[in-house]
mmCIF file of C-alpha atoms in Angstrom:
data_model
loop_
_atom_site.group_PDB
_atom_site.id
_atom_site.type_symbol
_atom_site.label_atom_id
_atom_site.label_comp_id
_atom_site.label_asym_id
_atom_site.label_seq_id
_atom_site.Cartn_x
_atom_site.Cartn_y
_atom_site.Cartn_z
ATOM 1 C CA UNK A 73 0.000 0.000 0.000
ATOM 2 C CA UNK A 74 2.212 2.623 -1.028
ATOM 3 C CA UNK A 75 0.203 6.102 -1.125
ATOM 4 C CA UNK A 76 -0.257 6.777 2.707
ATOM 5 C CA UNK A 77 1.500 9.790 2.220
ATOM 6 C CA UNK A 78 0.686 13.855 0.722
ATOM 7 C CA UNK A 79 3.103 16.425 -0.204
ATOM 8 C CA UNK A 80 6.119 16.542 -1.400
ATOM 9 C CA UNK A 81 8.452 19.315 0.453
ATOM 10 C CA UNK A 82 6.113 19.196 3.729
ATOM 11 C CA UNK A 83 5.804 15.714 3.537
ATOM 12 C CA UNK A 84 3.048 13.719 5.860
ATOM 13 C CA UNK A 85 3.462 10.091 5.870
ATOM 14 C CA UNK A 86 0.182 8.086 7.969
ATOM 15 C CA UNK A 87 -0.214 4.346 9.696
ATOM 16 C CA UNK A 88 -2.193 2.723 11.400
ATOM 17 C CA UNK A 89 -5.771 0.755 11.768
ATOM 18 C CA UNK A 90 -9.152 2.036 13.322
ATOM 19 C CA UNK A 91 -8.855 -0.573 15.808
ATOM 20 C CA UNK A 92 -5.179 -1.477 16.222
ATOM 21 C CA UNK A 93 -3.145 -0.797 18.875
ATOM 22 C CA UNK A 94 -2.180 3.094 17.806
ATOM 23 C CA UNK A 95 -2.269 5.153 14.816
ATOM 24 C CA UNK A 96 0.722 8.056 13.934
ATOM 25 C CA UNK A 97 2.207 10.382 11.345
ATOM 26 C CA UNK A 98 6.047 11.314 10.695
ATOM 27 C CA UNK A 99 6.486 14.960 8.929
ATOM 28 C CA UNK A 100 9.537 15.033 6.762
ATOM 29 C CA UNK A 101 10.485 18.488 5.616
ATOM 30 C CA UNK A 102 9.504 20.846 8.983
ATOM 31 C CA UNK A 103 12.413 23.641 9.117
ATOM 32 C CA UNK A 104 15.085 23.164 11.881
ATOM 33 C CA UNK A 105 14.572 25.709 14.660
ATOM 34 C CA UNK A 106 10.482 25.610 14.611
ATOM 35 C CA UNK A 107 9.165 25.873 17.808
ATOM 36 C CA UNK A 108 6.392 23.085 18.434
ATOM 37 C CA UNK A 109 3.864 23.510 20.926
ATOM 38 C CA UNK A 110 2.009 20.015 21.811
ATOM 39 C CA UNK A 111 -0.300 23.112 23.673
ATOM 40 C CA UNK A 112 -1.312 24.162 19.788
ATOM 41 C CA UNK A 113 -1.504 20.180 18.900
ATOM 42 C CA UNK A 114 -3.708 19.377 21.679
ATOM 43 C CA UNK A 115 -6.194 22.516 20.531
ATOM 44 C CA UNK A 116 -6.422 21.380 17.083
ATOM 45 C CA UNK A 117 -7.259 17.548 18.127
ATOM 46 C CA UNK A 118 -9.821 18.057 20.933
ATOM 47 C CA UNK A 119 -12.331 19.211 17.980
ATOM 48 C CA UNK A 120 -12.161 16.408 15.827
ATOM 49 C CA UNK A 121 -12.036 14.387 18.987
ATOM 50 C CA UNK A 122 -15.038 11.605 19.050
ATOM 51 C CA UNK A 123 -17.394 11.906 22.392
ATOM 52 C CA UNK A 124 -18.775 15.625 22.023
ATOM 53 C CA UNK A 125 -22.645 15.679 20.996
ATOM 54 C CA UNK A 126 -23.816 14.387 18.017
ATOM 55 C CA UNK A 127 -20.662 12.780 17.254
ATOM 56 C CA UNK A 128 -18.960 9.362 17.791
ATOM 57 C CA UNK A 129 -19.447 8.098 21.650
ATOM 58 C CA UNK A 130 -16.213 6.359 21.107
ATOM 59 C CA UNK A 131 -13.799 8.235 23.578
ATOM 60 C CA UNK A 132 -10.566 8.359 22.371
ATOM 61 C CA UNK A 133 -7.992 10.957 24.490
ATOM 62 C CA UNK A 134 -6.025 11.359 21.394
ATOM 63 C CA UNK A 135 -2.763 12.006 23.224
ATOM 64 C CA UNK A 136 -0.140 13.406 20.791
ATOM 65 C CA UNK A 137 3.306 11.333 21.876
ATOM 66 C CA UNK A 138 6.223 12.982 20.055
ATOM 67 C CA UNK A 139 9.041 10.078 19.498
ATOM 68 C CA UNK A 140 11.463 11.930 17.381
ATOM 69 C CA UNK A 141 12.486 14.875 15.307
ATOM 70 C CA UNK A 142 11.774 17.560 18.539
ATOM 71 C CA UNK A 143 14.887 18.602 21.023
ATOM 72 C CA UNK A 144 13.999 21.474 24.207
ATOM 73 C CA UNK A 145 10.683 22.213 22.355
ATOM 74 C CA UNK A 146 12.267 22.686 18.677
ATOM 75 C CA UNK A 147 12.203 20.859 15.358
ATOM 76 C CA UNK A 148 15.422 19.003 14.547
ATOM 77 C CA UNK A 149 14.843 18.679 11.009
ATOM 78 C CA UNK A 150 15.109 14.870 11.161
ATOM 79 C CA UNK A 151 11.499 13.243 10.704
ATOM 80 C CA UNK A 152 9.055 14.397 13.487
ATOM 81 C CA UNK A 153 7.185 11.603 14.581
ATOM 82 C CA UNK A 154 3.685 10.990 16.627
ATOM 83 C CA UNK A 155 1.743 8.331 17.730
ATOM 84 C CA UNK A 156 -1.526 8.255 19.071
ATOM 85 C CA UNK A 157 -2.436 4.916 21.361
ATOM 86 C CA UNK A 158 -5.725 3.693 20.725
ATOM 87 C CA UNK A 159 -7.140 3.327 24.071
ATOM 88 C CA UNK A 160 -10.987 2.649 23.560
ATOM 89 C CA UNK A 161 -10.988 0.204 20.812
ATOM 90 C CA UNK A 162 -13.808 -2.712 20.645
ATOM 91 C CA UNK A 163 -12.992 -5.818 17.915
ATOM 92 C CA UNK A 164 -15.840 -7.800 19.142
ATOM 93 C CA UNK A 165 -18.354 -5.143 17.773
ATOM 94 C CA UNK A 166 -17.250 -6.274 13.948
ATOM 95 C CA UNK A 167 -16.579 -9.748 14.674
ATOM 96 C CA UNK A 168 -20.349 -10.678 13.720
ATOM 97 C CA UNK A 169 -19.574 -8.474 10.500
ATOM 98 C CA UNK A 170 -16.214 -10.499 8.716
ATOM 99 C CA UNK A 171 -17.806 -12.173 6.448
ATOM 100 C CA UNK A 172 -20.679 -9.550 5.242
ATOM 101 C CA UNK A 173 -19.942 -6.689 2.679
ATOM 102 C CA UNK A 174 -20.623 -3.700 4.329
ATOM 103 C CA UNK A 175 -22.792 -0.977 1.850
ATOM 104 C CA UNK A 176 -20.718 2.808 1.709
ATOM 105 C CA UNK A 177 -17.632 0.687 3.018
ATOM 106 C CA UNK A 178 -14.722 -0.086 1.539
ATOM 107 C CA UNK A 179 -14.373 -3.816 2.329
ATOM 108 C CA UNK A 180 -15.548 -5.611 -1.344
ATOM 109 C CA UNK A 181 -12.439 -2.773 -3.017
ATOM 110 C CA UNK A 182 -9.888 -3.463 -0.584
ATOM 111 C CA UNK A 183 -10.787 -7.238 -0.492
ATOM 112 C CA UNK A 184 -10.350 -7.141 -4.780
ATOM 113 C CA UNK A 185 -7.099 -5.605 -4.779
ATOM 114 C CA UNK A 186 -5.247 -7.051 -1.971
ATOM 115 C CA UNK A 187 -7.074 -9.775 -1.426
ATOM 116 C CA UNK A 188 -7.169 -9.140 2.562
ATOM 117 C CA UNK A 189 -9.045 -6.894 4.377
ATOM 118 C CA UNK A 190 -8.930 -5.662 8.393
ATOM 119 C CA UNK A 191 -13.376 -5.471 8.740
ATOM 120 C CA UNK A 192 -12.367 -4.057 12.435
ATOM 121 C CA UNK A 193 -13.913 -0.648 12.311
ATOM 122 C CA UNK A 194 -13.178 -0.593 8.478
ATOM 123 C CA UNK A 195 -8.976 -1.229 9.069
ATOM 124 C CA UNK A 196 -6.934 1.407 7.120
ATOM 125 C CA UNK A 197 -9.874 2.907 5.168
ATOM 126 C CA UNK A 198 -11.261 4.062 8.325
ATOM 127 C CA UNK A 199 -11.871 8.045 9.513
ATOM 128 C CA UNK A 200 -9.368 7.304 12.734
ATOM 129 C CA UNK A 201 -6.732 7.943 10.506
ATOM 130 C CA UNK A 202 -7.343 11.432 10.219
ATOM 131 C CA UNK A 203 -6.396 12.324 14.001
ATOM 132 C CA UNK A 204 -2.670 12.035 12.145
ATOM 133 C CA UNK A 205 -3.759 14.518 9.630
ATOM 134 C CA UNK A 206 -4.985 17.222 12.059
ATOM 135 C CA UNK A 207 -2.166 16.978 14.463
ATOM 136 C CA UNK A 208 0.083 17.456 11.573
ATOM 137 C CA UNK A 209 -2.158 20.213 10.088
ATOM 138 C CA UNK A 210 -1.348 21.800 13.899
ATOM 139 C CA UNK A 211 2.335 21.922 13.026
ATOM 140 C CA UNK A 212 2.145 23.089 9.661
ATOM 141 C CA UNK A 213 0.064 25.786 11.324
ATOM 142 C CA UNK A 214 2.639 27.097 13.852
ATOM 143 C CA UNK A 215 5.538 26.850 10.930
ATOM 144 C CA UNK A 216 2.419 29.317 8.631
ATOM 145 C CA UNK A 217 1.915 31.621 11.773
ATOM 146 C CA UNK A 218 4.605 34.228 11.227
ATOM 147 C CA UNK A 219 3.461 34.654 7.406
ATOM 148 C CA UNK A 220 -0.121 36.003 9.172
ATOM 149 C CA UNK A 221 -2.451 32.547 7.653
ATOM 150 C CA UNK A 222 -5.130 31.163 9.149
ATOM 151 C CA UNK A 223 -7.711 29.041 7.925
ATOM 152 C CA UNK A 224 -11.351 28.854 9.054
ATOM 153 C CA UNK A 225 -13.609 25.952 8.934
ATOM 154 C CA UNK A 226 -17.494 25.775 9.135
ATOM 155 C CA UNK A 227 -20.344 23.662 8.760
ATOM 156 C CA UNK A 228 -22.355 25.101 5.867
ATOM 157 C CA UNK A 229 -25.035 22.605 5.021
ATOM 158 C CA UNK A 230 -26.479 19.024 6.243
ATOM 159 C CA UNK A 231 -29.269 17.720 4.276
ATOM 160 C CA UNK A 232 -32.001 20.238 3.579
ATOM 161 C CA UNK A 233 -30.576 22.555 5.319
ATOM 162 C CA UNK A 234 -28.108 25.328 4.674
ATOM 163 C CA UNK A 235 -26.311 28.817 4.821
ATOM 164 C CA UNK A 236 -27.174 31.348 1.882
ATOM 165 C CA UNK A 237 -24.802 30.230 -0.671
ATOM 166 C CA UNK A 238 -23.437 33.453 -0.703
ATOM 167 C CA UNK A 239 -22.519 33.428 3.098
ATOM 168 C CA UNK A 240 -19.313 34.040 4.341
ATOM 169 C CA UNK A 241 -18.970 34.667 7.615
ATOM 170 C CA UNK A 242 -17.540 38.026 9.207
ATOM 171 C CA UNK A 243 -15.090 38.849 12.133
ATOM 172 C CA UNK A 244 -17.667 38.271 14.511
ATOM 173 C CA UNK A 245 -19.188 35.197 13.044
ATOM 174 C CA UNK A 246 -15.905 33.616 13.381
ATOM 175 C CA UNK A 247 -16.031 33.435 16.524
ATOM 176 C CA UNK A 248 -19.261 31.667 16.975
ATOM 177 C CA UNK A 249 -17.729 28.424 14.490
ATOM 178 C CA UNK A 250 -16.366 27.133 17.731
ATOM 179 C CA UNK A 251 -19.050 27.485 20.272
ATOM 180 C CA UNK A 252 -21.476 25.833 17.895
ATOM 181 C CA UNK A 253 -22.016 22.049 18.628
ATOM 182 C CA UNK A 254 -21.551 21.327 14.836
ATOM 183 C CA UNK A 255 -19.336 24.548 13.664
ATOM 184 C CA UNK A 256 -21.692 26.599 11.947
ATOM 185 C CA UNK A 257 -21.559 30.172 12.669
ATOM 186 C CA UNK A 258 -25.294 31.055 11.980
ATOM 187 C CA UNK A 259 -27.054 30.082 15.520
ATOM 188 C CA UNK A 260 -30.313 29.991 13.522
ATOM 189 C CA UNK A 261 -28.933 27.628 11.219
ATOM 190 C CA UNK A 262 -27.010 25.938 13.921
ATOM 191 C CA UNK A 263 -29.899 24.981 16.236
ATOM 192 C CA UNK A 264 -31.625 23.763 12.497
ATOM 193 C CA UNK A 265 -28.644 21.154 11.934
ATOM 194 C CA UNK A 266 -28.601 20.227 15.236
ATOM 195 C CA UNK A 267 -32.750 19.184 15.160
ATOM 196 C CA UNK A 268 -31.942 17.192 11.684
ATOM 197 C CA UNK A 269 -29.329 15.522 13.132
ATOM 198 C CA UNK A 270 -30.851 13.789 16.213
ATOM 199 C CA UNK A 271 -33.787 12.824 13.976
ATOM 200 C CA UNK A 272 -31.752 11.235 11.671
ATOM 201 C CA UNK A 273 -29.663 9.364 14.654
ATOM 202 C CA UNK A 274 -33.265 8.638 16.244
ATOM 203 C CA UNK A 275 -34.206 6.961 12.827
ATOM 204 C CA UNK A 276 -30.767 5.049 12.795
ATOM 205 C CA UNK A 277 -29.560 6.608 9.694
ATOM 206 C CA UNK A 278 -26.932 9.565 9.058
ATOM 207 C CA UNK A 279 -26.939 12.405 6.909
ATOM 208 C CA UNK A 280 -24.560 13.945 4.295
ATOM 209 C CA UNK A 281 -22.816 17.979 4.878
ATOM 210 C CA UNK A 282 -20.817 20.479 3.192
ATOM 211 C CA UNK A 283 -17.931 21.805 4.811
ATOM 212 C CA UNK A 284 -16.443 25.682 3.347
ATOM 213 C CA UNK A 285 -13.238 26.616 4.205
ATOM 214 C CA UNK A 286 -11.788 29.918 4.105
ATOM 215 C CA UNK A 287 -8.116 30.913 3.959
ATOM 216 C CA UNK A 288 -6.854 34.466 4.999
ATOM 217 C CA UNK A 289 -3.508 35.469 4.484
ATOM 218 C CA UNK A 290 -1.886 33.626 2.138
ATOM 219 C CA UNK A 291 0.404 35.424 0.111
ATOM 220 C CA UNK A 292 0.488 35.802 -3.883
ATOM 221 C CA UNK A 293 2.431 33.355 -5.568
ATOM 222 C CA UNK A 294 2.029 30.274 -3.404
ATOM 223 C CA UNK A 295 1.311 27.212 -6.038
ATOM 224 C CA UNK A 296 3.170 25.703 -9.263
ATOM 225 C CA UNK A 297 1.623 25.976 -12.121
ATOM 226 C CA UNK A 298 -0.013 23.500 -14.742
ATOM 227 C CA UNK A 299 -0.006 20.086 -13.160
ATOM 228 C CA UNK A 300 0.710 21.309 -9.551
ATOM 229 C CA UNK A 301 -1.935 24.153 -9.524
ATOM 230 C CA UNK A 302 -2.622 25.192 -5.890
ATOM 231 C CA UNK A 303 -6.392 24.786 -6.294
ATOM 232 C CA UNK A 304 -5.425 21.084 -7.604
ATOM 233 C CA UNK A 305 -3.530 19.986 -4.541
ATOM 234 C CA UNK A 306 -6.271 21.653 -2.442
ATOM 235 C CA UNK A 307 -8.667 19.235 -3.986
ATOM 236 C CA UNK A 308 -6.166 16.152 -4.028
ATOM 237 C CA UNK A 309 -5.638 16.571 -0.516
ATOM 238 C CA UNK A 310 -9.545 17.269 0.067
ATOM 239 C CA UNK A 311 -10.428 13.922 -2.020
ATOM 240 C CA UNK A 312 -8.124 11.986 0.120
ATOM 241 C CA UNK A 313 -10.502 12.522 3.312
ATOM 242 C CA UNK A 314 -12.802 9.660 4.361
ATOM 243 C CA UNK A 315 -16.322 10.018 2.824
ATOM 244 C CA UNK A 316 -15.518 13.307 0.762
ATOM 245 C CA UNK A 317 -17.644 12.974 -2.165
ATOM 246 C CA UNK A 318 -17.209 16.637 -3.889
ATOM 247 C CA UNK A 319 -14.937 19.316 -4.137
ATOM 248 C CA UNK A 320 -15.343 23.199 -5.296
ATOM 249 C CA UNK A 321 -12.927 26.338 -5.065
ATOM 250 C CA UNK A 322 -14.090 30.203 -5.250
ATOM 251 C CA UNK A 323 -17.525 30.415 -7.721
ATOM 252 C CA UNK A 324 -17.218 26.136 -8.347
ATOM 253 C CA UNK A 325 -20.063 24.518 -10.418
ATOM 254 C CA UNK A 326 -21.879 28.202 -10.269
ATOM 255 C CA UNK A 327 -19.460 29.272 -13.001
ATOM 256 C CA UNK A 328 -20.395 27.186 -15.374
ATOM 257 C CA UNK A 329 -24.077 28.964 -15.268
ATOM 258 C CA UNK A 330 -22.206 32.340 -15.358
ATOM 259 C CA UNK A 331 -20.634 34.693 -18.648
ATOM 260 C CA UNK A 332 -17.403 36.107 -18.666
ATOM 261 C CA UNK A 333 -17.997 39.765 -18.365
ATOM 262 C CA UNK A 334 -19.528 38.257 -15.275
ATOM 263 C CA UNK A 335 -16.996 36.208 -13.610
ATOM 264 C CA UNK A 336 -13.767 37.589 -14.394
ATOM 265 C CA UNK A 337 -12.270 39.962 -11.616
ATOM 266 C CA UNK A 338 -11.455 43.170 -12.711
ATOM 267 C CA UNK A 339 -7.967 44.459 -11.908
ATOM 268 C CA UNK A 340 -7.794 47.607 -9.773
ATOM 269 C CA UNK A 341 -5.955 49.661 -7.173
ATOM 270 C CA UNK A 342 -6.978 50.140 -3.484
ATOM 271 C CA UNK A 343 -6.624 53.076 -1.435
ATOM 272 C CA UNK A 344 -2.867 51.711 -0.251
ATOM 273 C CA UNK A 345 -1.919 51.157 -4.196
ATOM 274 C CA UNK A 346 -2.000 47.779 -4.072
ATOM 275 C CA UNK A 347 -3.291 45.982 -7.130
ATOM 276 C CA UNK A 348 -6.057 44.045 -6.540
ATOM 277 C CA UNK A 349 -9.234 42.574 -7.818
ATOM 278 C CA UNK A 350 -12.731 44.280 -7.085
ATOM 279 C CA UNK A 351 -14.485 40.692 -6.985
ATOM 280 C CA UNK A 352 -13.071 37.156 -5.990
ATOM 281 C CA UNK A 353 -15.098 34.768 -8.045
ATOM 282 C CA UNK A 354 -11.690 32.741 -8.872
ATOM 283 C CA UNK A 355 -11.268 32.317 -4.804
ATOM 284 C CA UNK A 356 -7.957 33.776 -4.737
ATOM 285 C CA UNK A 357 -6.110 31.573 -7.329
ATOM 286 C CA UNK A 358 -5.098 31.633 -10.651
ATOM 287 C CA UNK A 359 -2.938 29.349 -13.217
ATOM 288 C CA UNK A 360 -3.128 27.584 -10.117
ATOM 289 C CA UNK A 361 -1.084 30.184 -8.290
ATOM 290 C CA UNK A 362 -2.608 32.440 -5.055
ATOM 291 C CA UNK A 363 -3.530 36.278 -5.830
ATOM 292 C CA UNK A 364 -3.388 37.146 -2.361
ATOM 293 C CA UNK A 365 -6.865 37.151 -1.739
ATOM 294 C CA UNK A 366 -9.039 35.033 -0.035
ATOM 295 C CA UNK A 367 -8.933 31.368 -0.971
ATOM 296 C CA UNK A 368 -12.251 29.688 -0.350
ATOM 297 C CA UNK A 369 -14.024 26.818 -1.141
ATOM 298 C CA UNK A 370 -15.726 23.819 -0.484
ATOM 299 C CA UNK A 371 -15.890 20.187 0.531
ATOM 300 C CA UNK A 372 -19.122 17.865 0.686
ATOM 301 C CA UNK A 373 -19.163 14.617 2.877
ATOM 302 C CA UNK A 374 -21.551 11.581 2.184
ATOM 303 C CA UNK A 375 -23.694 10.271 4.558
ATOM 304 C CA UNK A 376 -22.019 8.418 7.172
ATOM 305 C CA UNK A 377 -22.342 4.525 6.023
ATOM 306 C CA UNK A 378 -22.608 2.826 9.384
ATOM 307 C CA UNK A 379 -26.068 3.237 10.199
ATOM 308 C CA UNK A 380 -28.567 1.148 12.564
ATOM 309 C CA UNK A 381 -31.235 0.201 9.762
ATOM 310 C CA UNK A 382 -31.117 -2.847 8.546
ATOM 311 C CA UNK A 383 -29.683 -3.567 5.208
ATOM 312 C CA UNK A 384 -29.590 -6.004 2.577
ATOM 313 C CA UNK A 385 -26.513 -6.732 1.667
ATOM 314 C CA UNK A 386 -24.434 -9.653 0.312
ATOM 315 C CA UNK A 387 -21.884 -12.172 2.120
ATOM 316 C CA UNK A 388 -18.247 -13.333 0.856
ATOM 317 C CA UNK A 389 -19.870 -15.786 -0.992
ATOM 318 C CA UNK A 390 -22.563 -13.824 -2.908
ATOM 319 C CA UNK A 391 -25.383 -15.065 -0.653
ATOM 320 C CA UNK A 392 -28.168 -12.411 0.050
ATOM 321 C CA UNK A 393 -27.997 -11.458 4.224
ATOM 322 C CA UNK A 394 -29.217 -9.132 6.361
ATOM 323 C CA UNK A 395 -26.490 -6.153 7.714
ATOM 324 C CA UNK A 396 -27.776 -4.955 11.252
ATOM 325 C CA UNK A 397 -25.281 -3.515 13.822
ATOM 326 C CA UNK A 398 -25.049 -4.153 16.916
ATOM 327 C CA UNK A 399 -27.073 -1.880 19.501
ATOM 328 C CA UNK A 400 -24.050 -0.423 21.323
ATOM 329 C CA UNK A 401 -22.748 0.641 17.655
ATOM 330 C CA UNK A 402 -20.459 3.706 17.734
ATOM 331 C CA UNK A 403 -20.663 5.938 14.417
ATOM 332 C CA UNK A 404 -21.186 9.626 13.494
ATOM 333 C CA UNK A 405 -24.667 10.409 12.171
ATOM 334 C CA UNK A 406 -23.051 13.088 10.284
ATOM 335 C CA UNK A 407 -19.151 12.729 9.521
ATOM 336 C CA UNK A 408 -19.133 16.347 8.152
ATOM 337 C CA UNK A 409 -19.095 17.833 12.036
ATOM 338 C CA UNK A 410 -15.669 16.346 12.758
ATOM 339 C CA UNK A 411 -14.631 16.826 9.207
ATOM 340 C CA UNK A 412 -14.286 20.377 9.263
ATOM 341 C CA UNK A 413 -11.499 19.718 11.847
ATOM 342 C CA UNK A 414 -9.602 17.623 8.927
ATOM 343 C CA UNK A 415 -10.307 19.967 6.289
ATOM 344 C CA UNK A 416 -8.823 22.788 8.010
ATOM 345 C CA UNK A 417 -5.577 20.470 8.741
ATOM 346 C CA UNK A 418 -5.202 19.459 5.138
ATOM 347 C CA UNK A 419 -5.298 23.460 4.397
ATOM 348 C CA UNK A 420 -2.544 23.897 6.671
ATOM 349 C CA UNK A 421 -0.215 21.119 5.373
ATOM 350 C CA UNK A 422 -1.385 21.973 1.540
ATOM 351 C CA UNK A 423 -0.391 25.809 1.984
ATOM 352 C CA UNK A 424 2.887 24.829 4.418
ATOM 353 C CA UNK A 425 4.336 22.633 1.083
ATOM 354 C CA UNK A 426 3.191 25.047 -1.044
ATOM 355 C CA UNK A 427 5.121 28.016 1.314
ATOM 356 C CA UNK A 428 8.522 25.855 1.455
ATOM 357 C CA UNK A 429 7.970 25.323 -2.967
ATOM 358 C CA UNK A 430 7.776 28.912 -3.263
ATOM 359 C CA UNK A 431 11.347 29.770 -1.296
ATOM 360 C CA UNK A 432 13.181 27.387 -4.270
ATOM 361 C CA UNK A 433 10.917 29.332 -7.092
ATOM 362 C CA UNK A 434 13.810 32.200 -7.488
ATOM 363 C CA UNK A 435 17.087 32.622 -6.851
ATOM 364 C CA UNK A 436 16.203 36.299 -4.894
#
């Protein structure tokens, strides 16, 4: 299995099973002299952590345990390893399940090409592996910091209901992504989410979401052009995520309804003489390299497949059975709420290779 790992100057390289004894991530390519703070980690992790409402009951601490590449609180340069111990892991809730093809999962693909597959929790294809993703996103944050990025995540739609299409959220919204149960800075909207999403769990089923991300900061001329276009690695790395199902970046699919005297952004200079453009309908790239405005987009997440209901499904064999999990079943009826945690890591490590690119782009 030899793509477990993105980027190619900030390099992340991922292992582990949903229900082995520990997942973990080594970084190649972090700067000697970085100063790491676990502190920083630790905040990223605890909100893609499993056990908050609506989410997962499985209670993993997700303890970040450095093992190498750190010395008195700096980067080495050497690989930077972590490994998270998987504490609250429970085999005998699949055991019933080996021999039955699970419907959304990925046992029948992985069984076809490697001819073995780990049905505990759904092995390597399962969303545990992401806790590596976000506590690498962390450090690819702290090494973006001084440049003035940050990256916001929100919950913009589940099911039937949604944000205005044409809402972004201001300073002060912001601040309301993280006191919101499932990240969405409307309360209105919020509260909304929240009522779909325990009728959906009281059903037994799960329900689909679109997370947006926004990206402030970023400088122009981040990205490689043609084949390495920023807005492509944003959507490689945004692909790679368990259970994403679509990507989009600044106007997406809407373009394709819109003219050109409509969508381009005019050229012109603000009151500090800096050329800009009056509208952002590219979302801050193009030829695949940043403008310096915002770069925003989006990311929608299937339903979650484990659900409650009963399913017809198939066996190893190809006989016709009945999939029903167990009662004490632990699954998120909406993947998208801890997803905006991952897709604000995989901005951070996208932008971080695309940062160290840029310093080898000219010789001054």
């Amino acid at each position: 299995m030899p793509s477990n790992f993105f980027g190619e100057l900030f390099r992340i390289t991922t292992w582990g099973e949903s229900h082995g004894n520990a997942v973990g991530v080594t970084i190649d390519g972090i700067p000697a002299g970085l100063e790491i703070s676990t502190a920083i980690i630790e905040e990223h992790l605890k909100w893609r952590r499993p056990g908050r409402k609506l989410t997962s009951p499985r209670k993993e601490q997700d303890i970040p345990e450095i093992v190498s590449g750190l010395f008195d609180g700096k980067s080495t340069g050497a690989p930077l390893s972590i490994i998270f111990k998987n504490t609250n892991a429970k085999k005998s809730q699949y055991q019933h399940l080996a021999d039955k093809l699970r419907p959304g999962h990925a046992n029948y693909s992985y069984l076809k090409k490697y001819g073995i597959y780990d049905y505990n929790g759904g092995g390597r294809a399962s969303a545990r592996e992401t806790v590596c993703r976000v506590a690498a996103g962390a450090i690819a944050a702290q090494l973006l910091k001084p440049l003035g990025i940050s990256v916001h995540t929100f919950l913009s739609e589940v099911g039937n209901i949604s944000l205005p299409s044409n809402y972004w959220p201001s300073v002060n919204d912001l601040d309301n992504i993280l006191t919101s149960p499932v990240f969405c800075p409307d309360n209105f909207t919020s509260q909304n989410i929240i009522n779909l999403i325990e009728k959906k769990q009281a059903e037994g089923d799960s329900v689909g979401g679109t997370v947006k991300f926004l990206i402030k900061g970023a400088p122009a001329g981040l990205g490689e052009p043609i084949y390495q276009k920023l807005e492509a690695k944003l959507a490689y790395a945004m692909l790679s995520i368990p259970a994403s199902k679509g990507f989009e970046i600044g106007s997406g699919f809407s373009a394709s309804k819109q003219t050109g005297s409509s969508h381009n952004d005019l050229w012109q200079n603000d009151k500090t003489s800096q050329i800009k453009q009056n509208t952002n309908n590219c979302g801050g790239i193009l030829g695949g390299i940043s403008t310096g405005a915002d770069i925003y987009g989006a990311v929608a997440f299937k339903p979650t497949s484990s659900i409650k209901k009963p399913q017809n499904t198939l066996d190893l064999n190809g006989k016709e059975t009945i999939l029903e999990l167990p009662k004490d079943a632990r699954h998120d009826p909406c993947v998208a709420i801890r997803a905006t945690a991952v897709v604000k890591a995989m901005c951070f490590i996208t932008l971080a290779d695309a940062y160290l690119a840029n310093k080898l782009a000219k010789a001054f």
